[in-house]
Coordinates of C-alpha atoms and ligand atoms in Angstrom, one line a residue:
M1 CA -15.9 3.9 16.6
A2 CA -16.4 5.6 13.3
D3 CA -20.1 6.2 12.1
T4 CA -21.5 4.4 9.0
F5 CA -23.1 6.4 6.2
R6 CA -24.8 5.2 2.8
S7 CA -22.4 7.4 0.8
A8 CA -20.2 10.5 1.0
A9 CA -23.2 12.8 0.1
A10 CA -25.1 11.3 3.1
L11 CA -22.1 11.8 5.4
L12 CA -21.9 15.5 4.4
S13 CA -25.6 16.0 4.8
H14 CA -25.9 14.4 8.2
R15 CA -22.5 15.5 9.8
S16 CA -21.6 18.7 8.1
P17 CA -17.9 18.1 8.8
V18 CA -15.3 20.8 9.0
D19 CA -12.0 18.8 8.6
P20 CA -11.1 16.1 6.0
V21 CA -12.6 12.6 6.6
V22 CA -11.1 9.3 5.6
C23 CA -13.9 7.2 4.3
L24 CA -13.3 3.5 4.6
R25 CA -15.1 0.8 2.7
P26 CA -14.3 -2.5 4.5
H27 CA -16.5 -4.3 2.3
L28 CA -14.4 -3.6 -0.7
I29 CA -11.2 -4.6 1.2
K30 CA -12.7 -7.9 1.9
V31 CA -13.5 -8.6 -1.7
R32 CA -10.2 -7.5 -2.9
A33 CA -8.4 -9.7 -0.2
R34 CA -10.3 -12.8 -1.3
R35 CA -9.5 -12.2 -5.0
M36 CA -5.9 -11.8 -4.3
L37 CA -5.6 -14.9 -2.0
D38 CA -7.6 -16.8 -4.6
A39 CA -5.3 -15.8 -7.4
F40 CA -1.9 -16.2 -5.8
P41 CA -0.3 -19.8 -5.4
G42 CA 1.3 -19.2 -1.9
D43 CA 1.1 -16.9 1.2
V44 CA -0.2 -13.3 0.8
L45 CA 1.4 -11.2 3.3
Y46 CA -0.2 -7.7 4.0
A47 CA 2.2 -4.9 4.0
V48 CA 1.0 -3.2 7.2
K49 CA 2.9 -0.1 6.6
C50 CA 0.6 0.7 3.8
N51 CA -2.4 1.3 6.1
D52 CA -2.4 0.2 9.8
A53 CA -5.8 1.5 10.8
P54 CA -7.5 -1.3 13.0
E55 CA -10.6 -1.1 10.7
V56 CA -8.4 -2.0 7.7
L57 CA -6.5 -4.7 9.5
R58 CA -9.8 -6.3 10.6
A59 CA -11.3 -6.2 7.2
L60 CA -8.4 -7.9 5.7
W61 CA -8.6 -10.6 8.3
E62 CA -12.3 -11.0 7.5
G63 CA -11.2 -11.3 3.9
G64 CA -8.9 -14.2 4.7
V65 CA -5.6 -12.5 5.2
R66 CA -3.6 -14.5 8.0
H67 CA 0.1 -13.3 7.3
Y68 CA 1.4 -9.8 7.8
D69 CA 4.6 -8.1 6.6
T70 CA 5.5 -6.0 9.5
A71 CA 8.4 -3.7 9.5
S72 CA 8.7 -2.6 13.1
I73 CA 8.0 -4.0 16.6
G74 CA 5.2 -1.3 16.9
E75 CA 3.4 -2.9 13.9
I76 CA 4.0 -6.3 15.4
R77 CA 2.4 -5.3 18.6
A78 CA -0.4 -3.6 17.0
V79 CA -1.2 -6.5 14.8
R80 CA -1.0 -9.2 17.5
A81 CA -3.0 -7.0 19.9
L82 CA -5.9 -6.6 17.4
L83 CA -5.6 -10.2 15.8
P84 CA -3.9 -12.6 18.2
E85 CA -4.0 -15.4 15.8
A86 CA -2.1 -13.3 12.9
R87 CA 1.4 -14.6 11.9
C88 CA 3.7 -11.5 11.7
H89 CA 6.9 -11.6 9.6
F90 CA 9.7 -9.2 10.3
M91 CA 10.5 -8.1 6.8
H92 CA 12.6 -5.0 7.6
P93 CA 16.3 -5.7 6.9
V94 CA 17.6 -3.6 9.6
K95 CA 16.1 -4.2 13.2
S96 CA 17.2 -3.5 16.8
V97 CA 18.3 -6.5 19.0
G98 CA 15.5 -5.6 21.5
A99 CA 12.9 -5.7 18.5
I100 CA 14.1 -9.0 17.1
A101 CA 14.1 -10.6 20.7
E102 CA 10.7 -9.3 21.5
A103 CA 9.3 -10.5 18.1
Y104 CA 10.8 -13.9 18.5
Y105 CA 10.1 -14.5 22.2
E106 CA 6.7 -12.7 22.7
H107 CA 5.0 -12.8 19.4
G108 CA 6.2 -16.1 17.6
V109 CA 8.0 -14.5 14.8
R110 CA 10.2 -16.9 13.1
R111 CA 10.7 -15.4 9.6
F112 CA 13.3 -12.4 9.4
V113 CA 14.9 -10.7 6.6
F114 CA 18.6 -9.4 6.5
D115 CA 20.9 -8.0 3.9
H116 CA 24.2 -7.9 5.6
A117 CA 26.4 -10.5 7.7
D118 CA 26.2 -8.2 10.8
E119 CA 22.4 -8.2 10.8
L120 CA 22.5 -11.9 10.4
A121 CA 24.8 -12.2 13.5
K122 CA 22.4 -9.9 15.4
I123 CA 19.4 -12.1 14.6
V124 CA 21.1 -15.2 15.6
A125 CA 22.3 -13.8 18.9
A126 CA 19.0 -12.0 19.9
T127 CA 17.2 -15.3 19.4
G128 CA 19.6 -17.2 21.4
C129 CA 20.9 -19.2 18.3
A130 CA 17.3 -20.6 17.9
T131 CA 17.1 -23.7 15.5
D132 CA 13.6 -22.8 14.1
L133 CA 14.4 -19.5 12.3
E134 CA 13.3 -18.8 8.7
L135 CA 15.7 -16.3 7.2
F136 CA 15.3 -14.4 4.1
V137 CA 18.1 -12.6 2.0
R138 CA 17.0 -9.3 0.6
L139 CA 18.1 -9.2 -3.2
A140 CA 18.6 -5.9 -5.0
V141 CA 16.7 -5.5 -8.1
P142 CA 16.2 -2.8 -10.8
G143 CA 13.3 -0.4 -10.3
E144 CA 12.3 -0.1 -13.7
G145 CA 8.4 -0.1 -14.3
A146 CA 7.7 1.2 -10.8
L147 CA 6.4 4.7 -10.1
L148 CA 8.0 4.8 -6.8
T149 CA 11.3 2.9 -6.8
L150 CA 12.7 1.2 -3.6
T151 CA 16.3 0.8 -5.0
G152 CA 19.3 2.1 -3.2
K153 CA 18.4 1.6 0.5
F154 CA 18.0 -2.1 0.9
G155 CA 19.0 -5.3 -0.8
V156 CA 22.4 -6.7 -2.3
G157 CA 23.5 -8.0 -5.5
V158 CA 23.5 -11.6 -6.7
E159 CA 26.9 -12.3 -5.4
E160 CA 26.6 -11.1 -2.0
A161 CA 23.0 -12.5 -1.8
S162 CA 24.5 -16.0 -2.7
S163 CA 27.0 -15.7 0.0
L164 CA 24.4 -14.7 2.6
V165 CA 22.3 -17.4 1.5
R166 CA 25.0 -20.0 2.3
A167 CA 25.7 -18.4 5.7
A168 CA 22.1 -18.2 6.8
R169 CA 21.6 -22.1 5.8
T170 CA 24.1 -22.5 8.9
Y171 CA 21.7 -21.2 11.3
A172 CA 18.2 -21.3 9.7
R173 CA 15.6 -24.2 9.4
E174 CA 14.5 -22.6 6.2
V175 CA 15.9 -20.0 3.8
G176 CA 14.5 -17.7 1.4
I177 CA 15.1 -14.8 -1.1
T178 CA 13.0 -11.8 -1.2
F179 CA 13.0 -8.6 -3.3
H180 CA 10.7 -5.7 -4.1
V181 CA 10.5 -4.4 -7.5
G182 CA 9.2 -0.8 -6.5
S183 CA 5.7 0.4 -5.6
Q184 CA 2.9 0.9 -8.3
C185 CA 4.9 -1.3 -10.7
V186 CA 3.0 -1.4 -14.0
D187 CA 5.5 -3.7 -15.9
T188 CA 4.8 -7.5 -15.3
G189 CA 8.2 -8.0 -16.8
A190 CA 9.9 -6.4 -13.8
F191 CA 8.9 -9.4 -11.7
A192 CA 10.2 -12.0 -14.4
R193 CA 13.4 -10.2 -14.4
A194 CA 13.8 -10.1 -10.7
I195 CA 12.9 -13.8 -10.5
G196 CA 15.8 -14.3 -13.0
L197 CA 18.2 -12.6 -10.5
A198 CA 16.7 -14.8 -7.7
A199 CA 17.5 -18.0 -9.8
E200 CA 20.9 -16.8 -10.4
V201 CA 21.5 -16.7 -6.5
V202 CA 20.0 -20.3 -6.4
R203 CA 22.3 -21.4 -9.1
R204 CA 25.4 -20.2 -7.2
A205 CA 24.1 -20.8 -3.5
G206 CA 21.9 -24.0 -3.9
P207 CA 18.1 -24.4 -3.4
V208 CA 16.1 -22.2 -1.1
D209 CA 12.8 -23.0 0.7
H210 CA 10.9 -19.7 -0.2
L211 CA 10.7 -17.0 -2.7
D212 CA 9.1 -13.8 -1.8
V213 CA 8.1 -11.7 -4.7
G214 CA 7.5 -8.7 -2.6
G215 CA 4.8 -6.0 -3.1
G216 CA 4.6 -3.5 -6.0
F217 CA 1.4 -4.7 -7.6
P218 CA -0.2 -1.6 -9.0
A219 CA -3.6 -0.3 -7.8
V220 CA -6.0 0.5 -10.5
Y221 CA -5.9 4.3 -10.5
K222 CA -6.4 5.0 -14.2
G223 CA -7.7 1.8 -15.6
D224 CA -5.0 0.7 -17.8
E225 CA -2.8 -0.8 -15.2
P226 CA -2.4 -4.7 -15.6
R227 CA -4.4 -6.7 -13.1
F228 CA -3.1 -8.7 -10.3
E229 CA -3.7 -12.0 -12.1
A230 CA -1.5 -10.9 -14.8
F231 CA 1.3 -10.5 -12.5
V232 CA 0.6 -13.9 -11.1
A233 CA 0.8 -15.5 -14.6
T234 CA 4.0 -13.9 -15.1
I235 CA 5.5 -14.9 -11.7
V236 CA 4.4 -18.5 -12.1
E237 CA 5.8 -18.7 -15.7
A238 CA 9.1 -17.2 -14.6
V239 CA 9.3 -19.5 -11.4
T240 CA 8.6 -22.5 -13.7
R241 CA 11.1 -21.5 -16.4
H242 CA 13.9 -21.2 -14.0
G243 CA 13.0 -24.5 -12.5
L244 CA 12.6 -22.9 -9.0
S245 CA 10.8 -25.4 -6.6
C246 CA 10.2 -23.4 -3.5
R247 CA 7.3 -21.9 -1.7
L248 CA 5.9 -18.5 -2.9
Q249 CA 4.9 -15.6 -0.9
C250 CA 4.0 -11.9 -1.8
E251 CA 3.7 -8.9 0.2
P252 CA 1.3 -6.5 -1.4
G253 CA 0.3 -3.3 0.4
R254 CA -1.3 -0.8 -2.2
A255 CA -3.0 -3.3 -4.3
L256 CA -5.0 -5.0 -1.4
V257 CA -6.3 -1.8 0.1
A258 CA -6.1 1.2 -2.4
D259 CA -9.8 1.0 -3.3
G260 CA -10.9 0.5 0.2
A261 CA -10.9 4.2 1.2
S262 CA -11.5 7.6 -0.3
V263 CA -10.6 11.0 1.4
L264 CA -13.1 13.9 1.6
T265 CA -11.4 17.2 1.6
R266 CA -12.9 20.9 1.3
I267 CA -12.0 23.6 -1.1
E268 CA -11.0 26.5 1.1
L269 CA -10.1 28.9 -1.8
R270 CA -10.3 28.9 -5.6
R271 CA -7.8 31.0 -7.4
G272 CA -8.0 30.6 -11.2
E273 CA -7.3 26.9 -11.9
S274 CA -5.8 26.4 -8.4
L275 CA -7.7 24.9 -5.6
Y276 CA -6.6 25.4 -1.9
L277 CA -7.8 22.3 0.1
N278 CA -8.0 21.5 3.8
D279 CA -6.0 18.3 3.2
G280 CA -2.7 17.9 1.5
V281 CA 0.8 16.4 1.4
Y282 CA 1.3 16.5 5.1
G283 CA -2.1 15.1 5.6
N284 CA -3.9 12.2 3.9
L285 CA -3.0 13.3 0.3
A286 CA 0.9 12.7 0.0
E287 CA 0.2 10.2 -2.9
L288 CA -1.4 13.0 -5.1
K289 CA 2.2 14.5 -5.2
W290 CA 4.5 11.3 -5.2
V291 CA 2.4 9.1 -7.4
G292 CA 1.0 12.2 -9.4
P293 CA -2.4 13.3 -10.7
Q294 CA -4.0 9.9 -11.5
F295 CA -6.2 9.4 -8.6
P296 CA -10.1 9.7 -9.6
L297 CA -11.7 12.8 -8.1
R298 CA -15.4 14.1 -7.9
L299 CA -17.2 16.7 -6.3
V300 CA -19.6 15.9 -3.6
R301 CA -22.3 18.5 -3.5
P302 CA -25.5 17.1 -2.3
G303 CA -28.7 18.4 -3.9
R304 CA -26.9 20.6 -6.3
T305 CA -25.9 20.1 -9.9
V306 CA -22.5 20.5 -11.3
D307 CA -20.9 21.8 -14.3
H308 CA -20.2 18.9 -16.8
R309 CA -17.3 20.8 -18.3
L310 CA -13.9 19.6 -16.8
V311 CA -10.9 21.7 -15.9
G312 CA -7.5 20.3 -15.0
F313 CA -6.7 21.9 -11.6
D314 CA -3.5 22.2 -9.6
L315 CA -4.2 21.4 -5.9
F316 CA -2.5 22.9 -2.8
G317 CA -2.7 21.6 0.9
P318 CA -3.2 23.7 3.9
T319 CA 0.2 24.1 5.3
C320 CA 2.6 27.1 4.7
D321 CA 5.2 24.8 3.0
S322 CA 5.5 25.0 -0.7
I323 CA 6.2 21.3 -0.9
D324 CA 2.4 21.0 0.1
S325 CA 1.3 21.3 -3.6
M326 CA -0.1 18.6 -6.0
P327 CA 0.5 19.7 -9.3
G328 CA -2.2 18.6 -11.9
P329 CA -4.1 18.2 -14.0
H330 CA -6.6 16.9 -11.3
W331 CA -9.8 16.9 -13.3
L332 CA -12.8 18.3 -11.6
P333 CA -16.1 20.1 -12.8
A334 CA -15.3 23.8 -14.1
D335 CA -17.4 25.4 -11.4
A336 CA -15.6 23.8 -8.4
D337 CA -15.4 26.6 -5.7
D338 CA -14.8 27.5 -2.1
G339 CA -16.9 25.3 0.3
D340 CA -17.3 22.5 -2.2
W341 CA -16.2 19.0 -1.2
V342 CA -14.0 16.9 -3.2
E343 CA -13.9 13.1 -2.7
V344 CA -10.5 11.7 -3.7
G345 CA -10.9 8.0 -4.7
M346 CA -8.5 5.1 -4.3
M347 CA -6.9 6.5 -1.1
G348 CA -6.7 3.3 0.9
A349 CA -2.9 3.1 0.5
Y350 CA -0.4 5.4 2.0
S351 CA -2.9 8.0 2.8
N352 CA -3.8 8.2 6.6
A353 CA -0.8 6.2 7.2
L354 CA 1.6 9.0 6.2
K355 CA -0.4 11.8 7.9
T356 CA 1.5 14.3 10.1
R357 CA 0.3 17.1 12.6
F358 CA 2.6 19.6 10.7
N359 CA 1.4 23.2 11.0
G360 CA -1.4 22.2 13.4
F361 CA -3.7 20.7 10.8
E362 CA -4.7 17.6 12.4
S363 CA -7.8 15.4 11.7
D364 CA -8.2 11.8 12.6
R365 CA -11.8 11.7 11.2
M366 CA -12.9 8.5 9.8
A367 CA -16.4 7.2 8.5
F368 CA -17.6 3.9 7.0
L369 CA -19.3 4.2 3.7
E370 CA -21.6 1.4 2.4
D371 CA -21.7 2.3 -1.3
A372 CA -19.6 0.7 -4.0
G373 CA -16.2 2.5 -5.0
W374 CA -17.6 4.9 -7.4
Y375 CA -14.3 5.2 -8.8
L376 CA -14.4 1.6 -9.9
K377 CA -17.8 1.7 -11.7
D378 CA -16.6 2.5 -15.2
P379 CA -14.9 -0.5 -16.8
S380 CA -13.3 1.5 -19.4
R381 CA -11.6 3.7 -17.0
P382 CA -9.8 5.6 -19.6
E383 CA -6.7 7.9 -19.2
A384 CA -6.8 11.6 -18.5
P385 CA -8.3 13.9 -19.8
R386 CA -11.0 11.4 -20.5
A387 CA -10.4 9.8 -16.9
A388 CA -12.2 13.0 -15.9
L389 CA -15.4 11.2 -16.6
H390 CA -14.9 10.3 -13.0
A391 CA -14.8 13.9 -11.9
R392 CA -18.5 14.1 -11.9
A393 CA -20.9 14.9 -9.0
A394 CA -22.0 12.5 -6.3
Ligands
PLP1 C1 9.4 -4.8 2.1 C2 8.2 -4.2 1.6 N1 7.2 -5.2 1.3 C3 6.1 -4.7 0.9 C4 5.8 -3.4 0.6 C5 4.5 -2.9 0.1 O1 4.5 -2.4 -1.4 P1 3.3 -2.0 -2.1 O2 2.4 -1.0 -1.2 O3 3.8 -1.3 -3.4 O4 2.7 -3.3 -2.5 C6 6.8 -2.4 0.9 C7 6.6 -0.9 0.6 O5 7.4 -0.1 0.9 C8 8.0 -2.9 1.5 O6 9.0 -2.0 1.7

C-alpha cells in the first residue's frame, strides 16, 4: 500500500526518494468520474488500458463507474478480481477464441466488438451460439481534430459496417455501432461527423440498439480544450438531428483520469537548456513526447525559493536510446538544476500504464497525495509561454 502525503513537497521532505514517483490523487478521480457520469446521457465505460493501477480502478468505482472497456482477458481478469460487480465489455475488435470463451463463460461478458466477418464467426462459435450476445461493429472514422489518431488499424467503412450490422443481427440479442475519433480530440465536430457516418450505417442496415461514441475526449492540459460537457452537447445534438433512437455509451480513458496523478522526476544533469531526467519515454513520461510539450510542470524544491524567470527546456529520459527525448519548450524556472525535482502534472493517463523496464530503469513507486491538483488551480490556464505560470515552485 502506497503512503499518503499532504503534497509532493511533503513527500520529498519525508521520504527522500531516489527514483521517480507516480503521485495519485484518488479524490480528484472520484470527482471527475461523478462529473462525467452526471453529464453523459448513457453508460460511461472506463477504458482500462489508460491506467489499470488498482488504486485508479478503485477510485473510479467509488466515483460511480460501473462499466469497463476492457481490451484483453488480462484486463477483464484484473477488473473482476478487484471489483467483482463490475461489468466488463470486450471492446477490442480482434480477440482469441480462448479469451472470448473465458470472458463469456467466466466473467459474464456479453458485449463484444468486431470489424470482420471471421471475428463475428469466432465470437459466435466461442460462445456456443449464445442467444444473449450484444455485438458492436467498429466503424472507421476520420482522425481529424485528434492529437493521437487511431485510424488505420481497426474499423470498417460505412458499406462494410452496414453488412456486418445485418450479419450480427442474425445472432445477437442487441446490436450496436462503435467508433473512436482519436485520442485528445479537441474538435467537438469530430464526434458530430462520426455520428453522421453511424447514421448512414443505420439508414442502410436498419436501426441499432446502441451507439458507442468511444473515447477521445481531451484532458485539460493547456486550458483551452473544450470541456466534456461541450462534447456531450454536440453528441446529443447530432444523435437527435439524425433521428437515432438508441442507447448511448462512451469509453473515456484520458479525460477521466488525467488529472488524478502527477509524476515526480529528478534532474540528473543540466546541460544548457537541456535537462536529463531520471524518468522518460520508456518510463512514465511517454506522453511528453507523443502528445508534446503541453503538460503543466513545476519545480518542487521544499524550503528554497526558485527563479521566477522561465526557460523552455528540452527534456531527456535516462535510457541510452535517442527516442528517449521530449523536445520542448517545457517551461520551468530558469535556475532548474541537477538534484531538483520536477512535478509533471496531468499524468494520470497513459503514464505508468506504458512504463517499461528498458535499460534497467525500473521504478514502481507510487504515493497518494491529498492536495488539490495544483495544475488545475488557475482558471485562465493560458497557452505556453504563459502556461509557464504553472512552472512555479511548490
Ligand atoms: C477502443 C478504445 N476505447 C477507448 C479508448 C480510450 O481513449 P481515450 O483515452 O482517448 O479516451 C481507446 C484508446 O486507445 C480505445 O482504443
